[in-house]
Short mmCIF file of N, CA and C in Angstrom, two decimals:
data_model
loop_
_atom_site.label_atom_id
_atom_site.label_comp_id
_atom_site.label_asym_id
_atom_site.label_seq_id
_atom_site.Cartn_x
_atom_site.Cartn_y
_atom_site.Cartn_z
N UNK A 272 -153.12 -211.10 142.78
CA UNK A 272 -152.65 -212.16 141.91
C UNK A 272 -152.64 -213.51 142.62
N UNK A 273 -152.78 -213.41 143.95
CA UNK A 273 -152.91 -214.64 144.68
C UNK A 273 -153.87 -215.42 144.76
N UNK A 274 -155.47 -215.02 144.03
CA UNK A 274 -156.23 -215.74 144.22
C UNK A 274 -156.65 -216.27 142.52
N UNK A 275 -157.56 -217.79 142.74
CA UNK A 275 -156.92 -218.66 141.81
C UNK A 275 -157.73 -217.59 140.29
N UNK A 276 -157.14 -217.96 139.23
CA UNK A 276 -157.27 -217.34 138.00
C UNK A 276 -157.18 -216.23 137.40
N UNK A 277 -156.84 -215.14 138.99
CA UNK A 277 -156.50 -213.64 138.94
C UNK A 277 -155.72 -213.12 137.92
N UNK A 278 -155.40 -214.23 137.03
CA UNK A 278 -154.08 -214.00 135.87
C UNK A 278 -154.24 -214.86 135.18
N UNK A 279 -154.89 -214.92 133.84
CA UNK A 279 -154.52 -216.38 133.05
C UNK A 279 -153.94 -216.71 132.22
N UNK A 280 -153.16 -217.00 131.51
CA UNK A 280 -151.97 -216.85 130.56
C UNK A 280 -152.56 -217.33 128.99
N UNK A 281 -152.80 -216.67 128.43
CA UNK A 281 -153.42 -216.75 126.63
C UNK A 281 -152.43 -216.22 125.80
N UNK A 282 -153.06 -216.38 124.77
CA UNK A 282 -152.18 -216.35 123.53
C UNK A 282 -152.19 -215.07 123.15
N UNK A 283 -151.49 -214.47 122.64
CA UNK A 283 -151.60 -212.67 122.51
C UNK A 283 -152.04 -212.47 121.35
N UNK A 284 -153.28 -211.49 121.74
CA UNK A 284 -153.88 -211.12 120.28
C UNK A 284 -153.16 -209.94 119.61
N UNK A 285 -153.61 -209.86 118.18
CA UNK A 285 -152.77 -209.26 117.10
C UNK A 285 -153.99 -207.60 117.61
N UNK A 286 -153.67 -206.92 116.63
CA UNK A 286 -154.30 -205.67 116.61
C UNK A 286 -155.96 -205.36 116.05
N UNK A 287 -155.60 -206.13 115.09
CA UNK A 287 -157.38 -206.64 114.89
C UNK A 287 -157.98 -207.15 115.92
N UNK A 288 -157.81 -208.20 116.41
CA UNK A 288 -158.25 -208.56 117.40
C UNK A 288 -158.77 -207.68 118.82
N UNK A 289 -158.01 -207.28 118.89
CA UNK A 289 -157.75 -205.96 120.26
C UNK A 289 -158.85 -205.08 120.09
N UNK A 290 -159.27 -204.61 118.33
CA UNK A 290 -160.03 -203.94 118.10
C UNK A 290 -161.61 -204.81 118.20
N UNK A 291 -161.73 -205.96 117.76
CA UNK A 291 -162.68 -206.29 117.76
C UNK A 291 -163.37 -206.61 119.24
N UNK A 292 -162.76 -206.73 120.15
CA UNK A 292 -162.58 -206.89 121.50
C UNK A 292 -163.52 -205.60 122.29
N UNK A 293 -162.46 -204.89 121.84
CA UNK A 293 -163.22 -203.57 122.25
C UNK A 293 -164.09 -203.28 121.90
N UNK A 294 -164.36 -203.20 120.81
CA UNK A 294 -165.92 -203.00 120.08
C UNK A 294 -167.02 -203.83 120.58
N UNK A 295 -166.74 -205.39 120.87
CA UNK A 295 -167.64 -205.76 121.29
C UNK A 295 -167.85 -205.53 123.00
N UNK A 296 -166.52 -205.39 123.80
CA UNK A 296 -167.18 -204.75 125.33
C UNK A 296 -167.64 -203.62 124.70
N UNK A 297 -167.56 -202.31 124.06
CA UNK A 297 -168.35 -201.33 124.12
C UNK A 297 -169.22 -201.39 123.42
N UNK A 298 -169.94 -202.12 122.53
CA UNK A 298 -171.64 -202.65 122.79
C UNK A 298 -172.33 -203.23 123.63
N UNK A 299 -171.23 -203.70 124.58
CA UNK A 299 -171.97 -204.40 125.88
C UNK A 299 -172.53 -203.03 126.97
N UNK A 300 -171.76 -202.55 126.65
CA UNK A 300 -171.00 -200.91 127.87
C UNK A 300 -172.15 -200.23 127.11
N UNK A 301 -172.34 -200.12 125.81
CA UNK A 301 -173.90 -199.62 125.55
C UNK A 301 -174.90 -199.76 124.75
N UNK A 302 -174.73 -200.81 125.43
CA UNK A 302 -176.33 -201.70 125.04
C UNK A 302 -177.44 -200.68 124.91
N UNK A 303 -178.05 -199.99 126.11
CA UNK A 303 -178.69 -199.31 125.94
C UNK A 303 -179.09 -198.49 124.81
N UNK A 304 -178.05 -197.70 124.73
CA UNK A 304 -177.90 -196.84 123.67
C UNK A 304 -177.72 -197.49 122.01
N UNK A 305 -177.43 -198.54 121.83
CA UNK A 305 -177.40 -199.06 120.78
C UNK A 305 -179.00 -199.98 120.54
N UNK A 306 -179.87 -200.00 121.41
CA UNK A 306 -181.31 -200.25 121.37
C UNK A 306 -182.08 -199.05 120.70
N UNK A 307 -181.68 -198.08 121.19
CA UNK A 307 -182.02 -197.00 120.61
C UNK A 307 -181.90 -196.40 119.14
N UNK A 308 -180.92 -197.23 118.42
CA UNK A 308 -180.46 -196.60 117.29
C UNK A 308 -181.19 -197.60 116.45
N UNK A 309 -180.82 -197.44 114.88
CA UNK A 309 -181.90 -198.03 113.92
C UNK A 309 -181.85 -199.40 113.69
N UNK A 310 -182.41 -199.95 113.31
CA UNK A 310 -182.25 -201.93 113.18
C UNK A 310 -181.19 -202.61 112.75
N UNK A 311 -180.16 -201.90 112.05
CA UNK A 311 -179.12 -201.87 111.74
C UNK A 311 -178.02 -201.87 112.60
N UNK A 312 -177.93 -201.04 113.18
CA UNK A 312 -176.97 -200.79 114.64
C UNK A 312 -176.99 -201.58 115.19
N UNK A 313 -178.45 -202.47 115.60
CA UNK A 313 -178.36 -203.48 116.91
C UNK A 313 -177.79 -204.71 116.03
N UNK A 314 -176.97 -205.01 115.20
CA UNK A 314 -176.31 -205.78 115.01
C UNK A 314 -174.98 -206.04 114.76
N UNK A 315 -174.53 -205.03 115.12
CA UNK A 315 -172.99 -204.77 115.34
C UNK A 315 -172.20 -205.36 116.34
N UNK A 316 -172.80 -206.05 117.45
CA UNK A 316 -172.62 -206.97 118.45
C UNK A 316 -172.28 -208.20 117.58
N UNK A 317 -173.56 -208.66 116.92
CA UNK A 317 -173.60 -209.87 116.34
C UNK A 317 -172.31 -210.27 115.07
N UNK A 318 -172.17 -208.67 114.54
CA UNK A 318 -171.29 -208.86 113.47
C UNK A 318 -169.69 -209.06 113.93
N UNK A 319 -169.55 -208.57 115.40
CA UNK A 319 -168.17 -208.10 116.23
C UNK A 319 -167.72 -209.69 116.50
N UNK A 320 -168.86 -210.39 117.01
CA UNK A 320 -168.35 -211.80 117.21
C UNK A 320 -168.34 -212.41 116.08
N UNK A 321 -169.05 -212.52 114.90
CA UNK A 321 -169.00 -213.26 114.05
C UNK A 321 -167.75 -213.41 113.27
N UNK A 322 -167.25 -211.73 112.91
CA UNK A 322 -165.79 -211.59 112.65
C UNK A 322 -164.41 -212.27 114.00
N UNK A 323 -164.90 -211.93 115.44
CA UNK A 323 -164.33 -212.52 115.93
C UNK A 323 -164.09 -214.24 115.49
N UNK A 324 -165.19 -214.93 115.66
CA UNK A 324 -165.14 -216.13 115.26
C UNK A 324 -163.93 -216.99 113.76
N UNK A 325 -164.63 -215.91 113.34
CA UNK A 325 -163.63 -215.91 112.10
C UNK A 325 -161.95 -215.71 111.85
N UNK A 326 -161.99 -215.25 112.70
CA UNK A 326 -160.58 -214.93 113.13
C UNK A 326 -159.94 -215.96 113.91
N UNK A 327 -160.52 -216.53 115.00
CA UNK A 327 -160.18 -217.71 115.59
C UNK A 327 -159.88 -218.97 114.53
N UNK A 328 -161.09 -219.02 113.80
CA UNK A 328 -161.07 -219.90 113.11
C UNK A 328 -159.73 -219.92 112.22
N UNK A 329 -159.24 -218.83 111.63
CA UNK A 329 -158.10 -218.96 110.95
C UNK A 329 -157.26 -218.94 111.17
N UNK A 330 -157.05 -219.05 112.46
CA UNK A 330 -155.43 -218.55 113.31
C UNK A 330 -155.18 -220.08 113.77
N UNK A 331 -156.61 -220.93 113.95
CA UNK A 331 -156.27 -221.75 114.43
C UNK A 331 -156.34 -222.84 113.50
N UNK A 332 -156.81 -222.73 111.99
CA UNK A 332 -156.34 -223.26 110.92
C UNK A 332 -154.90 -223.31 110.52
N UNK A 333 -154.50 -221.74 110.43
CA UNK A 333 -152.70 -221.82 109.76
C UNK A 333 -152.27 -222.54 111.12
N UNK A 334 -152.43 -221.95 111.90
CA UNK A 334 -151.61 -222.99 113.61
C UNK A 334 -151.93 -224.55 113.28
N UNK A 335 -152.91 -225.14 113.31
CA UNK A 335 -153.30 -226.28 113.46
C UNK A 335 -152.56 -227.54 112.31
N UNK A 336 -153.29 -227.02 110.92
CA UNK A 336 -153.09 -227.40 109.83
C UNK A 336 -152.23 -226.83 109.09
N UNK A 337 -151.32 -226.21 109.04
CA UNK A 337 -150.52 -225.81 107.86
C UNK A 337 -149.58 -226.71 107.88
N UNK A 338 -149.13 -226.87 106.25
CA UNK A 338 -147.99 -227.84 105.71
C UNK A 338 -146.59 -227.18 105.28
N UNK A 339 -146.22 -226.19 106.38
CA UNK A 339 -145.12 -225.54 106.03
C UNK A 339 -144.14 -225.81 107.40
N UNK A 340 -143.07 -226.23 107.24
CA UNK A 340 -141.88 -225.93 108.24
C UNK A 340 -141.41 -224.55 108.67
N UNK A 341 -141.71 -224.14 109.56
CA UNK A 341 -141.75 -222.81 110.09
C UNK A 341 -140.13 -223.21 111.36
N UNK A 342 -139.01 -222.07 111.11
CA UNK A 342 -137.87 -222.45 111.96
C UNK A 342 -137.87 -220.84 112.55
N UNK A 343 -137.53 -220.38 113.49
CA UNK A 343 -137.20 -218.96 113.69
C UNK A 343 -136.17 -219.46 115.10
N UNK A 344 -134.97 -218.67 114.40
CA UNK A 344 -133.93 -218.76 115.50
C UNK A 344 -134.01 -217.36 116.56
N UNK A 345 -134.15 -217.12 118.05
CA UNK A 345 -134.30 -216.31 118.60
C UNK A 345 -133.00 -216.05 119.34
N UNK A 346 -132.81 -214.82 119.41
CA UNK A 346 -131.98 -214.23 120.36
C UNK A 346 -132.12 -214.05 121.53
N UNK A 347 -132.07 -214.84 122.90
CA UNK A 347 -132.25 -215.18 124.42
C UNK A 347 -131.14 -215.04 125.03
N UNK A 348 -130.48 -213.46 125.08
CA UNK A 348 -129.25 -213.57 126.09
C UNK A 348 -128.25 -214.20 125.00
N UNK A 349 -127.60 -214.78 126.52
CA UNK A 349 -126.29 -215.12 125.67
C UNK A 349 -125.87 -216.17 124.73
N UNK A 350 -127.18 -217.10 124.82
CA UNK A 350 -127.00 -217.59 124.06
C UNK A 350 -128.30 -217.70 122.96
N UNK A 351 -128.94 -218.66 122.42
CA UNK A 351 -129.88 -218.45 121.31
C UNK A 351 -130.96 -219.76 121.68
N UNK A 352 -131.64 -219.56 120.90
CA UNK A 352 -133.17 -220.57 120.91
C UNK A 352 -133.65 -220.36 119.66
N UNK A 353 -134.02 -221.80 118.92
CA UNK A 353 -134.90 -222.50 117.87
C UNK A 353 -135.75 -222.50 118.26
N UNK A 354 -137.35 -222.54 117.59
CA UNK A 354 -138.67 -222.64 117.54
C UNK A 354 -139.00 -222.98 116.52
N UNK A 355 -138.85 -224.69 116.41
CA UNK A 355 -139.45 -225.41 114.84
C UNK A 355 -140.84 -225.78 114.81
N UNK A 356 -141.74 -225.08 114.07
CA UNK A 356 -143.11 -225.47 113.89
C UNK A 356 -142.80 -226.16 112.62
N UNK A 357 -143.22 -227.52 113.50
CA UNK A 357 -143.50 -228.93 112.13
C UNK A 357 -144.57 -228.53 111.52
N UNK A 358 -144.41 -229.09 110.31
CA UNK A 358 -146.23 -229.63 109.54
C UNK A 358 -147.26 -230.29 110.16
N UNK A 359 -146.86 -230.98 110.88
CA UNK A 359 -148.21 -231.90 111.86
C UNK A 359 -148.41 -231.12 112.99
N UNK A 360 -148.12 -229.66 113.07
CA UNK A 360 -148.43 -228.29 114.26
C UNK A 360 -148.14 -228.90 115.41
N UNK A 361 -147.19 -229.99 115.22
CA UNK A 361 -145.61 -230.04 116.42
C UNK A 361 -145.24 -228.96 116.69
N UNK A 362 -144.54 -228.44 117.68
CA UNK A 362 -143.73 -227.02 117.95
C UNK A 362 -142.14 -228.15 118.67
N UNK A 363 -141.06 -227.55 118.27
CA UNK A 363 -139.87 -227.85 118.82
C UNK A 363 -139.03 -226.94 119.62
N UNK A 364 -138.71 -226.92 120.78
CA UNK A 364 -138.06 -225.83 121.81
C UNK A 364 -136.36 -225.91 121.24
N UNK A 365 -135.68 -225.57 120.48
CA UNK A 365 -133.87 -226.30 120.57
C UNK A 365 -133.41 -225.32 121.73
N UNK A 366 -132.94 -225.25 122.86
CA UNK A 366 -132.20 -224.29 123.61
C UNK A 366 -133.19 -222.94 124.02
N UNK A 367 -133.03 -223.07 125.39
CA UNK A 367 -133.03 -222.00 126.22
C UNK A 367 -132.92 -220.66 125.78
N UNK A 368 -131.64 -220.10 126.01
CA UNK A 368 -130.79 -219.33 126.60
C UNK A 368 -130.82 -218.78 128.18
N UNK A 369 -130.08 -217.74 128.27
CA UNK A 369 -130.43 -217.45 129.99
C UNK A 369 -128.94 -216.50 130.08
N UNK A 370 -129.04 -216.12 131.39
CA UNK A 370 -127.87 -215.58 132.08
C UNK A 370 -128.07 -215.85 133.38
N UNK A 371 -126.72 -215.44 133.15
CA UNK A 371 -126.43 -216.15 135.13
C UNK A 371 -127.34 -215.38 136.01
N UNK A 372 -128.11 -214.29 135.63
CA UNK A 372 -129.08 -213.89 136.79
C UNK A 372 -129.81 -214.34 137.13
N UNK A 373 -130.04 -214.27 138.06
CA UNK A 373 -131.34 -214.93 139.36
C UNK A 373 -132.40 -214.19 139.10
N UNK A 374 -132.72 -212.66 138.47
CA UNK A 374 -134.02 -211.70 138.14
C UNK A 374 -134.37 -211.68 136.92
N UNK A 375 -133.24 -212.83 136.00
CA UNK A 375 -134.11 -212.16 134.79
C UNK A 375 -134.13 -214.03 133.72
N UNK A 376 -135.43 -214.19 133.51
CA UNK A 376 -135.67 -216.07 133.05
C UNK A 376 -136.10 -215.47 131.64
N UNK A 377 -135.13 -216.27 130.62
CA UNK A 377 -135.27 -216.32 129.01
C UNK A 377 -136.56 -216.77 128.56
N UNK A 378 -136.61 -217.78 129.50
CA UNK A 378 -138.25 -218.72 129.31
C UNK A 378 -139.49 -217.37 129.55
N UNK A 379 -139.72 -217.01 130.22
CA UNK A 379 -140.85 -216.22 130.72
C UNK A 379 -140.92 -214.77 130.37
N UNK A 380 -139.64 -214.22 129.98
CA UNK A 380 -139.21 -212.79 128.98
C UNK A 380 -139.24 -212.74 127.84
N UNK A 381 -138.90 -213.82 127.40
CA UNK A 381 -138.40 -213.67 125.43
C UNK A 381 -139.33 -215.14 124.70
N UNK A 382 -139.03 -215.95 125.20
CA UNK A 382 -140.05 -216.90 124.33
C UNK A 382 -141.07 -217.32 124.75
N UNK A 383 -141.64 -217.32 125.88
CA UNK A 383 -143.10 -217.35 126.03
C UNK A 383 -143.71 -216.43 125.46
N UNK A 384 -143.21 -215.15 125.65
CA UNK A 384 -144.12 -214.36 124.93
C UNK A 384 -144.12 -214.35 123.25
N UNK A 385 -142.77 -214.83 122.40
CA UNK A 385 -142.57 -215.14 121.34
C UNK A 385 -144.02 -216.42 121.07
N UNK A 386 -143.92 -217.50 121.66
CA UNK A 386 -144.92 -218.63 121.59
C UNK A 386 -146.54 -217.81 121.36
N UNK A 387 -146.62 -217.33 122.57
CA UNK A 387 -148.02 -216.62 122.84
C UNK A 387 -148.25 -215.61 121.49
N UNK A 388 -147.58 -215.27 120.82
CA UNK A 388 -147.69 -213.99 119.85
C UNK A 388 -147.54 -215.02 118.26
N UNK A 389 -147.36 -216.07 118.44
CA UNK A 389 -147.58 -217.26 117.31
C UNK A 389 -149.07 -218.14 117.75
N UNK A 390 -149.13 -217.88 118.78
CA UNK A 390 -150.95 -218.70 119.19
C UNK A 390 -150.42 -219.81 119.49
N UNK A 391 -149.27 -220.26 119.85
CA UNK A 391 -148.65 -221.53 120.70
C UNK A 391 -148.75 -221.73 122.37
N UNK A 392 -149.72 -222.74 122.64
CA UNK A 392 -149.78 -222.56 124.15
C UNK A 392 -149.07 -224.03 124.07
N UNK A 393 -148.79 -224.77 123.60
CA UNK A 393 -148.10 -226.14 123.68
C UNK A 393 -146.94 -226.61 123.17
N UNK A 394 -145.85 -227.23 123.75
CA UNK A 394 -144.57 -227.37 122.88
C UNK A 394 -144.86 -228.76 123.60
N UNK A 395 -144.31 -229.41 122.32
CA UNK A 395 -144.11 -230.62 122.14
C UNK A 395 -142.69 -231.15 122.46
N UNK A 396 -142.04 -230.81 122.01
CA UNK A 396 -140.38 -231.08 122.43
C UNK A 396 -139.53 -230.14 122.49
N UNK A 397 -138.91 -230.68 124.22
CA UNK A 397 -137.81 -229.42 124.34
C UNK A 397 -136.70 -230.18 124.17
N UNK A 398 -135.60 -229.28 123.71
CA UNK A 398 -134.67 -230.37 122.88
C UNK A 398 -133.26 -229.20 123.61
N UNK A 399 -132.25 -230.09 124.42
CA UNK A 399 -131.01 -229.21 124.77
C UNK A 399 -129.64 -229.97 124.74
N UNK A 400 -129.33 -228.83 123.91
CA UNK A 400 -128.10 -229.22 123.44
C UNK A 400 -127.26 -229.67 124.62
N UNK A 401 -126.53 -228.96 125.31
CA UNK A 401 -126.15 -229.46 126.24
C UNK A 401 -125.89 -228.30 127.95
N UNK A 402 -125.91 -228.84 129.43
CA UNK A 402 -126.37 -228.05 130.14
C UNK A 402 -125.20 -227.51 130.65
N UNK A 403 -125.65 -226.42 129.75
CA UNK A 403 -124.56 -224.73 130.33
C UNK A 403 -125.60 -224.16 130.23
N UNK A 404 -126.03 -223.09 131.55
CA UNK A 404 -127.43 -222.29 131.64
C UNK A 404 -126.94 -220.91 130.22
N UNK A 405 -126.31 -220.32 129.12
CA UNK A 405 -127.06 -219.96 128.38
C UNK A 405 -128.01 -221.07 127.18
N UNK A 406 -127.66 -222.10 127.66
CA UNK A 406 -128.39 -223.17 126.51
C UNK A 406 -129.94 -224.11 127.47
N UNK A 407 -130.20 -223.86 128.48
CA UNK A 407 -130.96 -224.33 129.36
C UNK A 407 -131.75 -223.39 130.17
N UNK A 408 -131.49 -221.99 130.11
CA UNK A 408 -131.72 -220.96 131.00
C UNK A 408 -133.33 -220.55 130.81
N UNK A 409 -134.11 -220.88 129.92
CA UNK A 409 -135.28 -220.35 129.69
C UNK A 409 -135.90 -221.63 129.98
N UNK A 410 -135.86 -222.76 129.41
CA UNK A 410 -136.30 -224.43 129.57
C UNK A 410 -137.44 -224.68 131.09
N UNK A 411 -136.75 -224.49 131.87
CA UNK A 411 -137.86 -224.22 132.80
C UNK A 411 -139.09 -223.87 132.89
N UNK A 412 -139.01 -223.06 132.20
CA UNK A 412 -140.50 -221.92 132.37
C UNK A 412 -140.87 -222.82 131.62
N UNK A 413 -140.57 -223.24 130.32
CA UNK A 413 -141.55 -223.34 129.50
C UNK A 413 -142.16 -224.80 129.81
N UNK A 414 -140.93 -225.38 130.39
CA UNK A 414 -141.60 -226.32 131.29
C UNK A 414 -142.91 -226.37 131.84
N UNK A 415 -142.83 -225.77 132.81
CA UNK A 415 -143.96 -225.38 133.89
C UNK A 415 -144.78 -224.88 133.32
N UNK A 416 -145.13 -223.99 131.91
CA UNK A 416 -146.09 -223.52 131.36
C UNK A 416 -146.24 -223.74 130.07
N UNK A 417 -145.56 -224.83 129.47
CA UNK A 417 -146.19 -225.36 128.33
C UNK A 417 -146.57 -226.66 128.03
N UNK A 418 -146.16 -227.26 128.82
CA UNK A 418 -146.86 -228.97 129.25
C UNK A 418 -146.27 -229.60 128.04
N UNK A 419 -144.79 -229.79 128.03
CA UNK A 419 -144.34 -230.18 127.44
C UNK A 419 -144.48 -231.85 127.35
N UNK A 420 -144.16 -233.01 126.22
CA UNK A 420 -144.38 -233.96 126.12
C UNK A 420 -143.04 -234.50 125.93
N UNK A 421 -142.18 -234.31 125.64
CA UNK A 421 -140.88 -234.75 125.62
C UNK A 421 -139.76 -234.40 125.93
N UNK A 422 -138.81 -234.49 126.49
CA UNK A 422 -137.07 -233.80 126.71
C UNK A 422 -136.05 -234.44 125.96
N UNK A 423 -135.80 -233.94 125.18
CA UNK A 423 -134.33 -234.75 124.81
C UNK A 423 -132.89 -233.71 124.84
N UNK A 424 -131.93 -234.68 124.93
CA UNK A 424 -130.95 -233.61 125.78
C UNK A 424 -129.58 -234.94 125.45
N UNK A 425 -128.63 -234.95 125.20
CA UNK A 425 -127.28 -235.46 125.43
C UNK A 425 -127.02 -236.41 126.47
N UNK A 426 -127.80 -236.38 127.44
CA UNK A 426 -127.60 -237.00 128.62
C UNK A 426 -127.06 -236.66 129.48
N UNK A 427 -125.93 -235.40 129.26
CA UNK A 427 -125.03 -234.81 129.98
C UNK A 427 -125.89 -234.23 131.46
N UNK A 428 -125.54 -234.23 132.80
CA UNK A 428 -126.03 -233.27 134.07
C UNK A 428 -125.24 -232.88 134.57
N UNK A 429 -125.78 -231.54 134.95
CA UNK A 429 -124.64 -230.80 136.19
C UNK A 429 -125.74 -230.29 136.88
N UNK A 430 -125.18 -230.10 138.33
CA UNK A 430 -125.57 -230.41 140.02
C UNK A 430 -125.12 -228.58 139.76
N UNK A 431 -124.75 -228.11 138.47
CA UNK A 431 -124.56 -225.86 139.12
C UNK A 431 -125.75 -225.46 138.49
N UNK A 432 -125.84 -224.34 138.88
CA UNK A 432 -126.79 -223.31 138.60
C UNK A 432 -127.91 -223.86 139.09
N UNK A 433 -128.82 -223.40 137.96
CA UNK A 433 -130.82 -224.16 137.65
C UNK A 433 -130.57 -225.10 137.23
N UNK A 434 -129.74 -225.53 136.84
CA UNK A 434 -130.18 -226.87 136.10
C UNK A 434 -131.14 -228.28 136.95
N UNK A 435 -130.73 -228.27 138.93
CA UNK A 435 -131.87 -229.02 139.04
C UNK A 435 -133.16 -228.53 139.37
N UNK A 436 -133.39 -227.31 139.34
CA UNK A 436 -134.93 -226.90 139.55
C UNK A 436 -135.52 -227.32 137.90
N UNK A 437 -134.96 -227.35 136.66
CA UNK A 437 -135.18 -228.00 135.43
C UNK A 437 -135.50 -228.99 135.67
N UNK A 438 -134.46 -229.87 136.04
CA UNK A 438 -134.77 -231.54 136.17
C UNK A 438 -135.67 -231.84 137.00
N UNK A 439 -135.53 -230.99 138.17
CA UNK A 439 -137.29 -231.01 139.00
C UNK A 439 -138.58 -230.64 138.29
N UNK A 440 -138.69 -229.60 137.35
CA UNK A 440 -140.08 -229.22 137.07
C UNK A 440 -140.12 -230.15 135.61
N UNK A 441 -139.32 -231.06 135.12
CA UNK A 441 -139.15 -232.16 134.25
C UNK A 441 -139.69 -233.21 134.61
N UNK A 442 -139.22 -233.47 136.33
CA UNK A 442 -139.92 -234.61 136.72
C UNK A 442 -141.23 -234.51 137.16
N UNK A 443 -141.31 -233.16 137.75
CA UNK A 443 -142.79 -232.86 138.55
C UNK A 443 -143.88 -232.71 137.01
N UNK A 444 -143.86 -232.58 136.26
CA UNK A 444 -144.74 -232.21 135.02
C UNK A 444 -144.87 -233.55 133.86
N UNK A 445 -144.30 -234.75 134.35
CA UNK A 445 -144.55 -235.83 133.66
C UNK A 445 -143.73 -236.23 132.34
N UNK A 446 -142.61 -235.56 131.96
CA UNK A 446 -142.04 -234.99 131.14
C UNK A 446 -141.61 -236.59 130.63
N UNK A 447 -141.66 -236.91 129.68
CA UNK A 447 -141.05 -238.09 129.00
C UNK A 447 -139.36 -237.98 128.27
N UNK A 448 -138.51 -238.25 128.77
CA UNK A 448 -137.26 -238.18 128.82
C UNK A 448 -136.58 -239.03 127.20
#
């Protein structure tokens, strides 16, 4: 995992997808054998991506373009997290959550992978109520891995917990305050 791209972080495909995936490595896996079969067959490659394509295309239509306010409140520990998908395919972070553990990050357990399983690789605004790590405890991560464009927050700081490795990967990531 140490060398560069050994891991790349995408959006999680649904079950269709997974299938079409496979189908098309195993026409790659046998090519051969699918040369062999009738004129028909050798286009099952062509049809695997085309449906792939298609699928992209619409995931990244409802993502992109849809005119619906999408809110889902998540359960992160002890405390909770909003995920407002605007109409203009804004995404809004409201709160973290977290626990006081050092082994286990809300950000990188529960809503990244929530984001990734909506086809969200970008949040636009992380928004915190105020800093007590169950309301800040995930914020980080998504920091560092969603290239966030804005912070807004109370103004309130505290010098306990994470809260300045936050305000560090806030400042280190260009974060507009």
């Amino acid at each position: 995992a140490a060398f560069p791209y050994a891991a790349v972080r995408t959006v999680t495909p649904n079950l269709f997808e997974l299938l079409l995936l496979y189908g098309l490595l195993s026409c790659v896996f046998f090519r051969a054998a699918l040369r062999q079969l009738h004129a028909p067959s050798r286009f099952l490659p062509h049809l695997l991506v085309g449906l792939l394509l298609l699928d992209v295309a619409s995931w990244s239509w409802h993502r992109l373009y849809h005119d619906e306010l999408r809110i889902t409140f998540l359960d992160v520990g002890q405390g909770d997290a909003v995920v407002v998908e605007l109409p203009n395919s804004q995404v809004m972070v409201i709160d973290g959550g977290g626990f006081a553990s050092e082994n286990f990050d809300a950000g990188e357990a529960l809503l990244a992978p929530f984001l990734w399983s909506r086809k969200i690789q970008r949040v636009d605004m992380l928004v915190l109520s105020h800093p007590q790590l169950d309301h800040y405890g995930g914020l980080t991560y998504l920091t560092e891995h969603f290239a966030p464009r804005e912070f807004w927050s109370n103004g309130e700081v505290t010098q306990s917990g994470k809260f300045p490795r936050l305000q560090a990967a806030l400042t280190k990531s260009g974060v507009r305050s």
